[in-house]
C-alpha cells in the first residue's frame, strides 16, 4: 500500500498587490473574500495597509480594533487573538492599525523582518490558519516591508490593474519585486492572476487597455473583468461588501464571477497535480 503523507490542510494564501494607489486592491480583497465565503469557503482577510480601508469597509473602525495586524507582525499576539468575525458567515478579518506605518523603521535591525507574517501564520502548523480555505492579504500601495512580508507569506500574488492609460506602467517594477522575493525568500511564490478593474464600457480607452493587457500578459489575465460600478464605491460607507449591500448590482455579479473563476482555476490545478 502506498503511504500517502498526511499533510495538514493549509489555506491558499493570496497577496493582493500593486504599488499603484487606487487600483482596486481593497475593493477586490473585500468582495472576492465575500464572494468566496458565499461559495462556502472559509475566508480570512488580513488588512496590511495602515490606511485600514478594508477594516473600515467591513465595519471595523479605529476605536474597535484591539488586536491587529501590527500585533501579528511584531509577534506580540498569536493569529488566533487577532481574528475577528465579520457579519457575513464564513468571513473573518485581521484588522489594520495605523501603527503599521512605522514598521519599516521599527524592524530595520531584524535580518528576518520579511518573514514576520509567514512566521505568524505558521503555515501548516497553526490551527488558527488551517481552519481557513483562503487567506487574502490586502497590501498597501507601496513595495515596502508590508508588501514584501505578504509576498513572502503567500502562495501567490493577485494583481488588480485599473483600465486606464498608464495601466501597464509600474507593472515591470512589481514583477521585478515578485521575482526578487521568489529568488531570495519564497521560491514557491506564483502569479495568481491579473485582474482588470474599473472597466468603463462607454469608454473606448477601457477596451483598448484591456486588449493591450491581454496581448502582453496572456493567460495570466482573468476572463472576468470588474466594471466601474458606483455601488462598489458606496458599499464601504455602509460597512458591507457590495454582495450584501446591493446583491444584484453589476459589481456584485462581477465579483461572484471572479470567485467562480478563482475556484475553477484551483480546481483545475489540483486535478492536474493529482
Ligand atoms: P490604495 O492603493 O489606496 O490602497 P486600492 O488599490 O486598495 O487603493 P480601492 O480602495 O479598492 O483601491 O479603490 C480605490 C477607489 O475606487 C475607492 O474609492 C473605491 O471605492 C473605488 N473603486 C474601486 N473599484 C471600483 C469599481 N470597480 N467601480 C467603481 N469604483 C471603484
Ligand atoms: Mg487599499
XYZ file of N, CA and C and ligand atoms in Angstrom:
854
model
N 0.839 -1.199 0.000
C 0.000 0.000 0.000
C 0.888 1.269 0.000
N 0.490 2.249 -0.793
C 1.315 3.470 -0.839
C 1.002 4.322 0.397
N 2.074 4.755 1.035
C 1.900 5.574 2.213
C 1.769 7.043 1.799
N 0.555 7.565 1.841
C 0.348 8.957 1.427
C 0.677 9.866 2.611
N 1.621 10.816 2.433
C 1.948 11.693 3.560
C 0.726 12.525 3.955
N 0.444 12.560 5.236
C -0.752 13.302 5.658
C -0.387 14.754 5.929
N -0.451 15.563 4.859
C -0.129 16.973 5.052
C -1.353 17.666 5.641
N -1.153 18.536 6.605
C -2.302 19.203 7.215
C -2.968 20.126 6.205
N -4.270 20.317 6.296
C -4.926 21.202 5.335
C -4.436 22.631 5.560
N -3.911 23.245 4.512
C -3.486 24.641 4.668
C -4.295 25.489 3.711
N -4.525 26.735 4.061
C -5.282 27.572 3.132
C -4.405 27.997 1.965
N -5.055 28.506 0.935
C -4.297 29.174 -0.129
C -4.183 30.644 0.295
N -2.944 31.118 0.365
C -2.706 32.499 0.819
C -2.399 33.365 -0.402
N -3.217 34.380 -0.624
C -3.076 35.221 -1.820
C -2.825 36.675 -1.406
N -1.720 37.243 -1.900
C -1.435 38.660 -1.637
C -2.022 39.492 -2.769
N -2.801 40.518 -2.425
C -3.342 41.425 -3.450
C -2.447 42.645 -3.477
N -1.645 42.748 -4.534
C -0.605 43.777 -4.520
C -0.528 44.547 -5.827
N -0.227 45.811 -5.690
C 0.118 46.701 -6.789
C 0.536 48.000 -6.102
N 1.752 48.452 -6.393
C 2.222 49.648 -5.680
C 1.492 50.903 -6.138
N 0.746 50.786 -7.234
C -0.073 51.918 -7.689
C -1.244 52.092 -6.745
N -1.551 53.315 -6.400
C -2.661 53.563 -5.477
C -3.996 53.537 -6.213
N -5.034 53.151 -5.504
C -6.402 53.286 -6.009
C -6.751 52.425 -7.207
N -6.151 51.241 -7.325
C -6.431 50.392 -8.492
C -7.487 49.307 -8.207
N -7.902 49.216 -6.931
C -8.937 48.228 -6.597
C -8.444 47.056 -5.747
N -7.296 47.209 -5.083
C -6.789 46.123 -4.219
C -7.778 45.832 -3.087
N -8.161 46.895 -2.380
C -9.024 46.714 -1.203
C -10.424 46.274 -1.612
N -10.963 46.895 -2.656
C -12.298 46.526 -3.137
C -12.316 45.042 -3.531
N -11.211 44.596 -4.144
C -11.140 43.190 -4.560
C -10.956 42.273 -3.345
N -10.143 42.684 -2.390
C -9.957 41.855 -1.184
C -11.312 41.626 -0.508
N -12.035 42.712 -0.279
C -13.323 42.599 0.433
C -14.324 41.761 -0.371
N -14.455 42.084 -1.653
C -15.558 41.475 -2.408
C -15.246 40.094 -2.965
N -13.980 39.845 -3.293
C -13.617 38.472 -3.646
C -13.744 37.599 -2.394
N -13.310 38.143 -1.254
C -13.437 37.406 0.008
C -14.897 37.069 0.298
N -15.768 38.072 0.151
C -17.193 37.849 0.427
C -17.790 36.843 -0.563
N -17.356 36.931 -1.829
C -17.904 36.024 -2.847
C -17.410 34.596 -2.619
N -16.173 34.442 -2.165
C -15.675 33.093 -1.850
C -16.421 32.535 -0.637
N -16.703 33.408 0.334
C -17.447 32.956 1.526
C -18.869 32.527 1.141
N -19.467 33.238 0.171
C -20.796 32.832 -0.330
C -20.756 31.429 -0.926
N -19.585 31.078 -1.476
C -19.401 29.750 -2.083
C -18.956 28.723 -1.037
N -19.246 29.034 0.239
C -18.970 28.106 1.359
C -17.483 27.919 1.636
N -16.662 28.848 1.153
C -15.247 28.804 1.502
C -15.067 29.559 2.814
N -14.119 29.094 3.642
C -13.833 29.809 4.888
C -12.699 30.782 4.590
N -12.971 32.064 4.792
C -12.068 33.099 4.287
C -11.569 34.006 5.413
N -10.259 34.246 5.404
C -9.669 35.218 6.332
C -9.052 36.345 5.518
N -9.431 37.596 5.838
C -8.823 38.758 5.193
C -7.850 39.370 6.200
N -6.654 39.696 5.738
C -5.712 40.388 6.625
C -5.402 41.754 6.018
N -5.726 42.793 6.767
C -5.538 44.163 6.289
C -4.133 44.621 6.673
N -3.262 44.700 5.671
C -1.863 45.065 5.935
C -1.588 46.524 5.576
N -2.626 47.291 5.338
C -2.449 48.682 4.929
C -2.744 49.602 6.115
N -1.750 50.425 6.522
C -2.014 51.336 7.653
C -3.235 52.235 7.425
N -3.616 52.449 6.162
C -4.836 53.244 5.897
C -6.072 52.524 6.451
N -6.027 51.202 6.544
C -7.111 50.423 7.150
C -8.428 50.458 6.391
N -8.364 50.629 5.065
C -9.618 50.731 4.302
C -10.437 49.441 4.301
N -9.762 48.299 4.267
C -10.511 47.029 4.274
C -11.215 46.872 5.623
N -10.537 47.292 6.688
C -11.133 47.171 8.025
C -12.367 48.069 8.144
N -12.238 49.346 7.801
C -13.403 50.245 7.890
C -14.504 49.809 6.935
N -14.111 49.345 5.757
C -15.096 48.911 4.764
C -15.928 47.729 5.238
N -15.425 47.032 6.261
C -16.180 45.901 6.803
C -16.761 46.246 8.178
N -16.689 47.532 8.542
C -17.339 47.979 9.779
C -16.463 47.913 11.020
N -15.147 47.738 10.832
C -14.250 47.738 11.995
C -13.535 49.092 12.039
N -14.007 49.965 12.921
C -13.461 51.316 12.960
C -12.259 51.365 13.906
N -11.420 52.400 13.720
C -10.167 52.521 14.510
C -10.352 52.121 15.972
N -11.350 52.723 16.619
C -11.545 52.510 18.058
C -11.910 51.073 18.425
N -12.513 50.341 17.478
C -12.941 48.961 17.807
C -11.814 47.956 17.634
N -10.704 48.405 17.018
C -9.672 47.427 16.675
C -8.715 47.247 17.835
N -8.774 46.080 18.464
C -7.909 45.859 19.640
C -6.606 45.185 19.235
N -6.711 43.927 18.806
C -5.508 43.190 18.426
C -5.486 43.143 16.904
N -4.416 43.642 16.333
C -4.431 43.910 14.890
C -3.255 43.242 14.167
N -3.170 43.539 12.882
C -2.055 43.036 12.063
C -0.712 43.541 12.591
N -0.727 44.675 13.275
C 0.511 45.186 13.873
C 1.014 44.210 14.938
N 0.098 43.714 15.779
C 0.480 42.738 16.822
C 0.988 41.451 16.190
N 0.369 41.106 15.070
C 0.771 39.896 14.357
C 2.214 40.031 13.846
N 2.513 41.178 13.247
C 3.828 41.381 12.636
C 4.917 41.675 13.662
N 4.532 42.163 14.822
C 5.541 42.374 15.867
C 5.617 41.125 16.749
N 4.897 40.110 16.377
C 4.871 38.814 17.067
C 4.465 38.977 18.537
N 3.600 39.973 18.809
C 3.186 40.162 20.203
C 1.814 39.554 20.490
N 1.162 39.008 19.467
C -0.092 38.265 19.710
C -0.195 37.151 18.684
N -0.684 35.986 19.085
C -0.847 34.908 18.108
C -2.012 35.218 17.173
N -1.994 34.590 16.003
C -3.031 34.828 14.995
C -4.439 34.718 15.592
N -4.661 33.671 16.361
C -5.993 33.407 16.928
C -6.591 34.647 17.595
N -5.733 35.387 18.320
C -6.241 36.547 19.065
C -6.508 37.758 18.176
N -5.985 37.714 16.959
C -6.129 38.881 16.070
C -7.353 38.758 15.156
N -7.977 37.578 15.131
C -9.065 37.331 14.179
C -10.411 37.784 14.731
N -11.134 38.551 13.935
C -12.497 38.948 14.329
C -13.476 38.446 13.274
N -14.658 38.041 13.712
C -15.667 37.549 12.753
C -16.385 38.741 12.117
N -16.581 38.682 10.798
C -17.373 39.716 10.112
C -18.842 39.324 10.187
N -19.701 40.242 9.742
C -21.138 39.935 9.807
C -21.502 38.747 8.928
N -20.848 38.669 7.776
C -21.156 37.578 6.846
C -20.554 36.259 7.326
N -21.361 35.220 7.256
C -20.874 33.920 7.696
C -19.679 33.465 6.841
N -18.684 32.906 7.498
C -17.535 32.380 6.770
C -16.447 33.405 6.494
N -16.708 34.672 6.852
C -15.742 35.741 6.558
C -15.145 36.290 7.863
N -13.815 36.310 7.932
C -13.123 36.811 9.120
C -12.081 37.837 8.727
N -11.697 38.657 9.711
C -10.750 39.741 9.414
C -9.700 39.879 10.508
N -8.449 40.129 10.067
C -7.447 40.684 10.978
C -7.346 42.147 10.554
N -7.730 43.047 11.442
C -7.807 44.468 11.084
C -6.418 45.104 11.059
N -6.353 46.269 10.407
C -5.094 47.019 10.349
C -5.022 47.983 11.531
N -3.820 48.508 11.710
C -3.652 49.558 12.700
C -2.762 50.608 12.058
N -2.964 51.878 12.415
C -2.147 52.949 11.839
C -0.672 52.748 12.187
N -0.405 52.006 13.280
C 0.991 51.735 13.690
C 1.783 50.993 12.624
N 1.084 50.309 11.725
C 1.781 49.564 10.663
C 2.680 50.493 9.850
N 2.330 51.779 9.810
C 3.093 52.734 9.003
C 4.543 52.850 9.491
N 4.782 52.578 10.767
C 6.136 52.734 11.303
C 6.963 51.464 11.262
N 6.395 50.404 10.751
C 7.036 49.088 10.849
C 8.353 48.993 10.077
N 8.405 49.676 8.932
C 9.619 49.670 8.112
C 10.837 50.050 8.955
N 10.720 51.122 9.716
C 11.859 51.563 10.528
C 11.967 50.767 11.827
N 10.832 50.364 12.387
C 10.872 49.588 13.635
C 11.638 48.280 13.479
N 11.514 47.670 12.291
C 12.108 46.343 12.104
C 13.451 46.403 11.391
N 14.002 47.607 11.266
C 15.180 47.786 10.411
C 16.355 46.884 10.819
N 16.480 46.580 12.109
C 17.615 45.780 12.571
C 17.363 44.277 12.526
N 16.161 43.873 12.168
C 15.857 42.439 12.164
C 16.158 41.850 10.790
N 17.189 40.997 10.679
C 17.522 40.458 9.350
C 16.400 39.579 8.793
N 15.497 39.127 9.663
C 14.399 38.272 9.181
C 13.068 39.025 9.164
N 13.154 40.337 8.957
C 11.922 41.137 9.038
C 10.911 40.790 7.944
N 11.389 40.258 6.815
C 10.465 39.924 5.723
C 9.659 38.662 6.008
N 10.108 37.880 6.990
C 9.446 36.588 7.266
C 8.447 36.675 8.407
N 8.222 37.882 8.915
C 7.367 38.034 10.101
C 5.960 37.455 9.904
N 5.337 37.816 8.802
C 3.952 37.364 8.593
C 3.905 35.847 8.384
N 4.854 35.344 7.609
C 4.933 33.902 7.380
C 5.051 33.143 8.697
N 5.889 33.679 9.598
C 6.041 33.034 10.906
C 4.756 33.120 11.702
N 4.120 34.291 11.653
C 2.879 34.482 12.423
C 1.767 33.566 11.908
N 1.764 33.322 10.592
C 0.723 32.440 10.044
C 1.064 30.974 10.310
N 2.352 30.702 10.579
C 2.786 29.352 10.956
C 2.267 28.298 10.002
N 2.389 28.582 8.693
C 1.837 27.735 7.640
C 1.875 26.244 7.952
N 0.709 25.650 8.009
C 0.635 24.206 8.155
C 0.700 23.723 9.595
N 1.076 24.614 10.497
C 1.247 24.168 11.877
C 0.255 24.828 12.821
N -0.161 26.046 12.472
C -1.015 26.801 13.377
C -2.478 26.453 13.113
N -3.137 25.945 14.129
C -4.530 25.532 13.971
C -5.407 26.699 13.539
N -5.031 27.914 13.962
C -5.848 29.089 13.628
C -5.904 29.304 12.125
N -4.801 29.022 11.430
C -4.795 29.283 9.992
C -5.381 28.106 9.202
N -5.239 26.909 9.731
C -5.694 25.750 8.952
C -7.217 25.638 8.917
N -7.917 26.445 9.706
C -9.370 26.355 9.586
C -9.919 27.211 8.428
N -9.015 27.850 7.683
C -9.462 28.641 6.529
C -9.104 27.961 5.206
N -9.922 28.240 4.189
C -9.612 27.768 2.839
C -8.807 28.816 2.072
N -9.116 30.081 2.337
C -8.428 31.178 1.651
C -8.027 32.252 2.654
N -6.804 32.761 2.487
C -6.371 33.934 3.249
C -6.001 34.997 2.218
N -6.668 36.149 2.270
C -6.389 37.226 1.316
C -5.687 38.370 2.053
N -4.539 38.800 1.507
C -3.727 39.823 2.154
C -3.858 41.132 1.378
N -4.467 42.133 1.995
C -4.634 43.428 1.317
C -3.388 44.278 1.574
N -2.620 44.550 0.509
C -1.346 45.267 0.651
C -1.524 46.770 0.471
N -0.597 47.540 1.043
C -0.623 48.998 0.825
C -0.088 49.348 -0.560
N -0.309 50.581 -1.016
C 0.191 50.985 -2.346
C 1.679 51.308 -2.313
N 2.487 50.312 -2.054
C 3.926 50.519 -1.952
C 4.594 49.143 -1.986
N 5.875 49.122 -2.357
C 6.587 47.840 -2.322
C 7.450 47.811 -1.067
N 6.875 48.197 0.062
C 7.627 48.283 1.311
C 7.649 46.939 2.046
N 8.078 46.967 3.290
C 8.247 45.733 4.063
C 6.907 45.002 4.280
N 5.799 45.746 4.278
C 4.496 45.103 4.469
C 4.151 44.254 3.252
N 4.352 44.819 2.060
C 4.075 44.078 0.831
C 5.051 42.908 0.686
N 6.314 43.125 1.042
C 7.295 42.039 0.943
C 6.942 40.922 1.931
N 6.480 41.277 3.128
C 6.018 40.251 4.071
C 4.856 39.460 3.483
N 3.933 40.176 2.833
C 2.776 39.499 2.240
C 3.235 38.517 1.167
N 4.148 38.967 0.297
C 4.620 38.096 -0.789
C 5.431 36.919 -0.245
N 6.099 37.127 0.860
C 6.902 36.052 1.447
C 6.013 34.999 2.102
N 4.885 35.445 2.649
C 3.980 34.508 3.333
C 3.007 33.840 2.361
N 2.891 34.399 1.145
C 1.815 33.973 0.246
C 2.199 32.801 -0.656
N 1.158 32.146 -1.179
C 1.356 31.165 -2.245
C 1.399 31.874 -3.588
N 0.677 32.991 -3.686
C 0.554 33.654 -4.982
C 0.189 35.124 -4.819
N 0.349 35.850 -5.931
C 0.022 37.282 -5.947
C -1.080 37.532 -6.966
N -2.114 38.242 -6.544
C -3.180 38.671 -7.457
C -2.988 40.177 -7.676
N -2.879 40.575 -8.937
C -2.591 41.979 -9.243
C -3.802 42.661 -9.880
N -4.473 43.561 -9.167
C -5.527 44.345 -9.804
C -4.902 45.441 -10.672
N -5.405 45.579 -11.880
C -4.910 46.611 -12.809
C -6.082 47.468 -13.248
N -5.969 48.755 -13.030
C -7.070 49.643 -13.434
C -7.022 49.876 -14.941
N -8.187 49.812 -15.585
C -8.253 50.024 -17.037
C -8.090 51.500 -17.355
N -6.863 51.974 -17.333
C -6.588 53.373 -17.664
C -5.315 53.411 -18.492
N -5.008 54.571 -19.015
C -3.920 54.692 -19.978
C -2.583 54.145 -19.452
N -2.271 54.409 -18.167
C -0.971 54.002 -17.640
C -1.007 52.640 -16.952
N -1.999 51.827 -17.315
C -2.200 50.556 -16.595
C -0.924 49.727 -16.472
N -0.196 49.609 -17.584
C 0.962 48.707 -17.577
C 2.214 49.351 -16.983
N 2.150 50.681 -16.828
C 3.304 51.369 -16.281
C 3.445 50.995 -14.804
N 4.617 50.673 -14.388
C 4.803 50.296 -12.982
C 4.682 48.800 -12.783
N 4.096 48.115 -13.772
C 3.920 46.670 -13.621
C 5.271 45.955 -13.637
N 6.222 46.487 -14.441
C 7.525 45.821 -14.515
C 8.232 45.889 -13.165
N 8.042 46.990 -12.455
C 8.637 47.130 -11.119
C 8.025 46.104 -10.153
N 6.712 45.940 -10.275
C 6.017 44.968 -9.422
C 6.484 43.542 -9.739
N 6.590 43.243 -11.037
C 7.022 41.897 -11.430
C 8.467 41.640 -11.003
N 9.307 42.694 -11.023
C 10.698 42.541 -10.577
C 10.740 42.252 -9.073
N 9.856 42.887 -8.330
C 9.808 42.636 -6.876
C 9.375 41.199 -6.618
N 8.365 40.745 -7.360
C 7.901 39.362 -7.194
C 9.071 38.404 -7.471
N 9.836 38.702 -8.515
C 10.969 37.841 -8.886
C 12.027 37.825 -7.780
N 12.309 39.011 -7.225
C 13.314 39.069 -6.138
C 12.856 38.266 -4.937
N 11.561 38.367 -4.605
C 11.029 37.596 -3.467
C 11.145 36.100 -3.767
N 10.843 35.731 -5.024
C 10.967 34.313 -5.409
C 12.406 33.834 -5.240
N 13.358 34.668 -5.658
C 14.771 34.253 -5.612
C 15.309 34.166 -4.193
N 14.891 35.088 -3.344
C 15.551 35.168 -2.032
C 14.714 34.666 -0.875
N 13.399 34.731 -1.000
C 12.588 34.494 0.199
C 11.528 33.411 0.050
N 10.945 33.313 -1.136
C 9.802 32.416 -1.288
C 9.774 31.833 -2.706
N 10.601 30.801 -2.949
C 10.718 30.247 -4.310
C 9.400 29.731 -4.870
N 8.445 29.386 -3.997
C 7.187 28.803 -4.480
C 6.153 29.864 -4.869
N 6.490 31.143 -4.692
C 5.512 32.207 -4.977
C 5.090 32.180 -6.451
N 3.770 32.152 -6.684
C 3.261 32.076 -8.060
C 2.436 33.328 -8.394
N 2.169 33.517 -9.671
C 1.248 34.584 -10.081
C -0.161 33.999 -10.045
N -1.010 34.554 -9.202
C -2.385 34.046 -9.103
C -3.195 34.474 -10.327
N -3.042 35.751 -10.680
C -3.763 36.253 -11.840
C -3.766 37.770 -11.855
N -4.053 38.310 -13.038
C -4.127 39.763 -13.191
C -5.579 40.121 -13.462
N -6.066 41.074 -12.688
C -7.497 41.397 -12.747
C -7.707 42.810 -13.274
N -8.441 42.910 -14.367
C -8.757 44.229 -14.909
C -9.909 44.825 -14.105
N -9.704 46.026 -13.604
C -10.730 46.654 -12.746
C -11.186 47.990 -13.335
N -12.327 48.442 -12.843
C -12.891 49.758 -13.190
C -13.041 49.927 -14.703
N -13.476 48.868 -15.341
C -13.686 48.884 -16.795
C -14.940 49.698 -17.096
N -14.795 50.665 -18.013
C -15.935 51.504 -18.379
C -16.314 51.187 -19.829
N -17.455 50.552 -20.010
C -17.761 50.083 -21.377
C -18.174 51.216 -22.317
N -18.439 52.417 -21.763
C -18.771 53.545 -22.649
C -17.504 54.249 -23.146
N -16.373 53.792 -22.614
C -15.130 54.470 -22.915
C -14.235 53.561 -23.765
N -13.903 54.015 -24.981
C -13.077 53.195 -25.880
C -11.732 52.853 -25.276
N -11.221 53.765 -24.463
C -9.902 53.566 -23.874
C -9.874 52.295 -23.023
N -10.946 52.060 -22.255
C -11.006 50.856 -21.409
C -10.828 49.601 -22.259
N -11.543 49.561 -23.398
C -11.465 48.375 -24.269
C -10.055 48.230 -24.837
N -9.452 49.353 -25.215
C -8.086 49.302 -25.775
C -7.087 48.818 -24.728
N -7.225 49.336 -23.510
C -6.304 48.938 -22.445
C -6.465 47.446 -22.151
N -7.722 46.980 -22.073
C -7.973 45.564 -21.778
C -7.323 44.683 -22.843
N -7.447 45.108 -24.110
C -6.881 44.328 -25.205
C -5.347 44.305 -25.111
N -4.792 45.473 -24.827
C -3.346 45.626 -24.720
C -2.796 44.742 -23.587
N -3.482 44.759 -22.443
C -3.038 43.965 -21.288
C -3.110 42.475 -21.630
N -4.183 42.067 -22.287
C -4.307 40.647 -22.657
C -3.228 40.240 -23.657
N -2.917 41.141 -24.591
C -1.863 40.832 -25.568
C -0.519 40.643 -24.886
N -0.249 41.485 -23.861
C 1.044 41.439 -23.186
C 1.134 40.338 -22.147
N 0.034 40.039 -21.491
C 0.120 39.147 -20.324
C -0.634 37.839 -20.495
N -1.316 37.717 -21.606
C -1.922 36.450 -21.995
C -2.819 35.807 -20.960
N -2.564 34.524 -20.707
C -3.489 33.745 -19.901
C -3.450 34.073 -18.415
N -2.470 34.879 -18.027
C -2.439 35.287 -16.620
C -3.623 36.204 -16.290
N -4.197 36.817 -17.325
C -5.286 37.776 -17.092
C -6.609 37.013 -16.933
N -7.342 37.323 -15.891
C -8.635 36.670 -15.687
C -9.604 37.015 -16.821
N -10.466 36.079 -17.168
C -11.537 36.369 -18.130
C -12.486 37.402 -17.535
N -12.723 37.275 -16.238
C -13.640 38.202 -15.559
C -13.032 39.600 -15.523
N -13.850 40.584 -15.875
C -13.419 41.986 -15.781
C -14.355 42.678 -14.786
N -13.785 43.494 -13.900
C -14.629 44.215 -12.940
C -15.026 45.562 -13.553
N -16.317 45.800 -13.740
C -16.726 47.071 -14.347
C -16.649 48.222 -13.341
N -16.592 49.426 -13.851
C -16.758 50.582 -12.964
C -18.229 50.585 -12.531
N -18.459 50.587 -11.246
C -19.825 50.463 -10.753
C -19.938 51.243 -9.451
N -20.830 52.202 -9.435
C -20.906 53.108 -8.289
C -21.250 52.379 -6.988
N -21.990 51.283 -7.101
C -22.357 50.515 -5.897
C -21.116 49.987 -5.175
N -20.066 49.670 -5.970
C -18.811 49.179 -5.375
C -18.154 50.269 -4.529
N -18.278 51.513 -4.976
C -17.644 52.580 -4.203
C -18.524 53.034 -3.037
N -19.825 52.755 -3.111
C -20.721 53.142 -1.995
C -20.673 52.142 -0.848
N -20.469 50.856 -1.196
C -20.607 49.790 -0.189
C -19.764 50.007 1.082
N -18.471 50.436 0.964
C -17.669 50.572 2.191
C -18.277 51.536 3.211
N -18.970 52.585 2.745
C -19.556 53.526 3.708
C -20.774 52.912 4.398
N -21.227 51.780 3.908
C -22.301 51.040 4.583
C -21.715 49.838 5.327
N -20.384 49.823 5.442
C -19.664 48.791 6.196
C -20.008 47.384 5.732
N -20.150 47.231 4.410
C -20.541 45.917 3.903
C -19.907 45.664 2.541
N -19.668 44.401 2.212
C -19.272 44.087 0.838
C -20.442 44.411 -0.086
N -20.141 44.676 -1.357
C -21.226 45.005 -2.289
C -22.186 43.809 -2.427
N -21.686 42.636 -2.175
C -22.516 41.435 -2.328
C -23.698 41.422 -1.370
N -23.557 42.103 -0.218
C -24.725 42.201 0.665
C -25.380 43.578 0.534
N -24.592 44.607 0.248
C -25.134 45.973 0.124
C -26.103 46.076 -1.056
N -25.702 45.511 -2.206
C -26.608 45.502 -3.363
C -26.320 44.229 -4.161
N -26.977 43.152 -3.763
C -26.545 41.834 -4.231
C -26.703 41.599 -5.728
N -27.552 42.394 -6.392
C -27.734 42.189 -7.826
C -27.027 43.246 -8.683
N -26.221 44.091 -8.048
C -25.523 45.136 -8.815
C -24.485 44.498 -9.747
N -24.069 45.288 -10.751
C -23.064 44.778 -11.701
C -21.767 44.425 -10.965
N -21.430 45.195 -9.942
C -20.210 44.930 -9.174
C -20.293 43.594 -8.440
N -21.442 43.342 -7.809
C -21.626 42.085 -7.071
C -21.541 40.897 -8.027
N -22.202 41.033 -9.180
C -22.191 39.932 -10.156
C -20.769 39.650 -10.634
N -20.001 40.722 -10.866
C -18.632 40.548 -11.374
C -17.764 39.839 -10.332
N -17.872 40.222 -9.078
C -17.025 39.575 -8.057
C -17.460 38.126 -7.806
N -18.757 37.833 -7.975
C -19.180 36.423 -7.876
C -18.553 35.609 -9.003
N -18.546 36.218 -10.190
C -17.972 35.530 -11.343
C -16.465 35.312 -11.127
N -15.811 36.325 -10.569
C -14.370 36.192 -10.305
C -14.110 35.047 -9.319
N -14.921 34.973 -8.254
C -14.731 33.905 -7.261
C -14.868 32.540 -7.931
N -15.841 32.440 -8.841
C -16.012 31.155 -9.536
C -14.793 30.842 -10.400
N -14.269 31.875 -11.033
C -13.087 31.655 -11.887
C -11.872 31.250 -11.038
N -11.714 31.895 -9.897
C -10.601 31.558 -8.993
C -10.741 30.102 -8.541
N -11.947 29.728 -8.134
C -12.178 28.353 -7.665
C -11.960 27.346 -8.790
N -12.419 27.717 -9.996
C -12.263 26.832 -11.148
C -10.780 26.614 -11.458
N -10.009 27.718 -11.438
C -8.568 27.609 -11.715
C -7.906 26.708 -10.687
N -8.289 26.822 -9.423
C -7.672 25.977 -8.392
C -8.114 24.532 -8.537
N -9.384 24.364 -8.892
C -9.891 23.009 -9.111
C -9.106 22.351 -10.226
N -8.890 23.093 -11.321
C -8.166 22.556 -12.475
C -6.726 22.262 -12.085
N -6.125 23.171 -11.268
C -4.727 22.978 -10.877
C -4.589 21.754 -9.986
N -5.534 21.558 -9.048
C -5.364 20.417 -8.143
C -5.636 19.106 -8.876
N -6.517 19.152 -9.910
C -6.746 17.937 -10.691
C -5.503 17.591 -11.519
N -4.839 18.672 -12.052
C -3.640 18.434 -12.848
C -2.519 17.873 -11.970
N -2.506 18.283 -10.694
C -1.434 17.817 -9.792
C -1.758 16.470 -9.174
N -2.989 15.977 -9.375
C -3.389 14.749 -8.678
C -2.753 13.519 -9.307
P -4.964 52.038 -2.195
O -3.803 51.909 -3.117
O -5.149 53.438 -1.692
O -4.963 51.012 -1.109
P -6.734 50.338 -3.637
O -5.859 49.837 -4.708
O -6.964 49.458 -2.475
O -6.242 51.768 -3.106
P -9.555 50.718 -3.704
O -9.535 51.412 -2.376
O -10.130 49.367 -3.763
O -8.105 50.732 -4.330
O -10.312 51.613 -4.783
C -9.991 52.995 -4.950
C -11.299 53.795 -5.046
O -12.021 53.394 -6.188
C -12.217 53.562 -3.864
O -12.903 54.750 -3.603
C -13.184 52.502 -4.367
O -14.442 52.564 -3.728
C -13.279 52.838 -5.838
N -13.488 51.652 -6.680
C -12.764 50.517 -6.677
N -13.189 49.665 -7.616
C -14.231 50.272 -8.237
C -15.107 49.918 -9.321
N -14.970 48.761 -9.953
N -16.050 50.808 -9.678
C -16.170 51.994 -9.063
N -15.389 52.395 -8.047
C -14.420 51.552 -7.632
Mg -6.302 49.686 -0.484
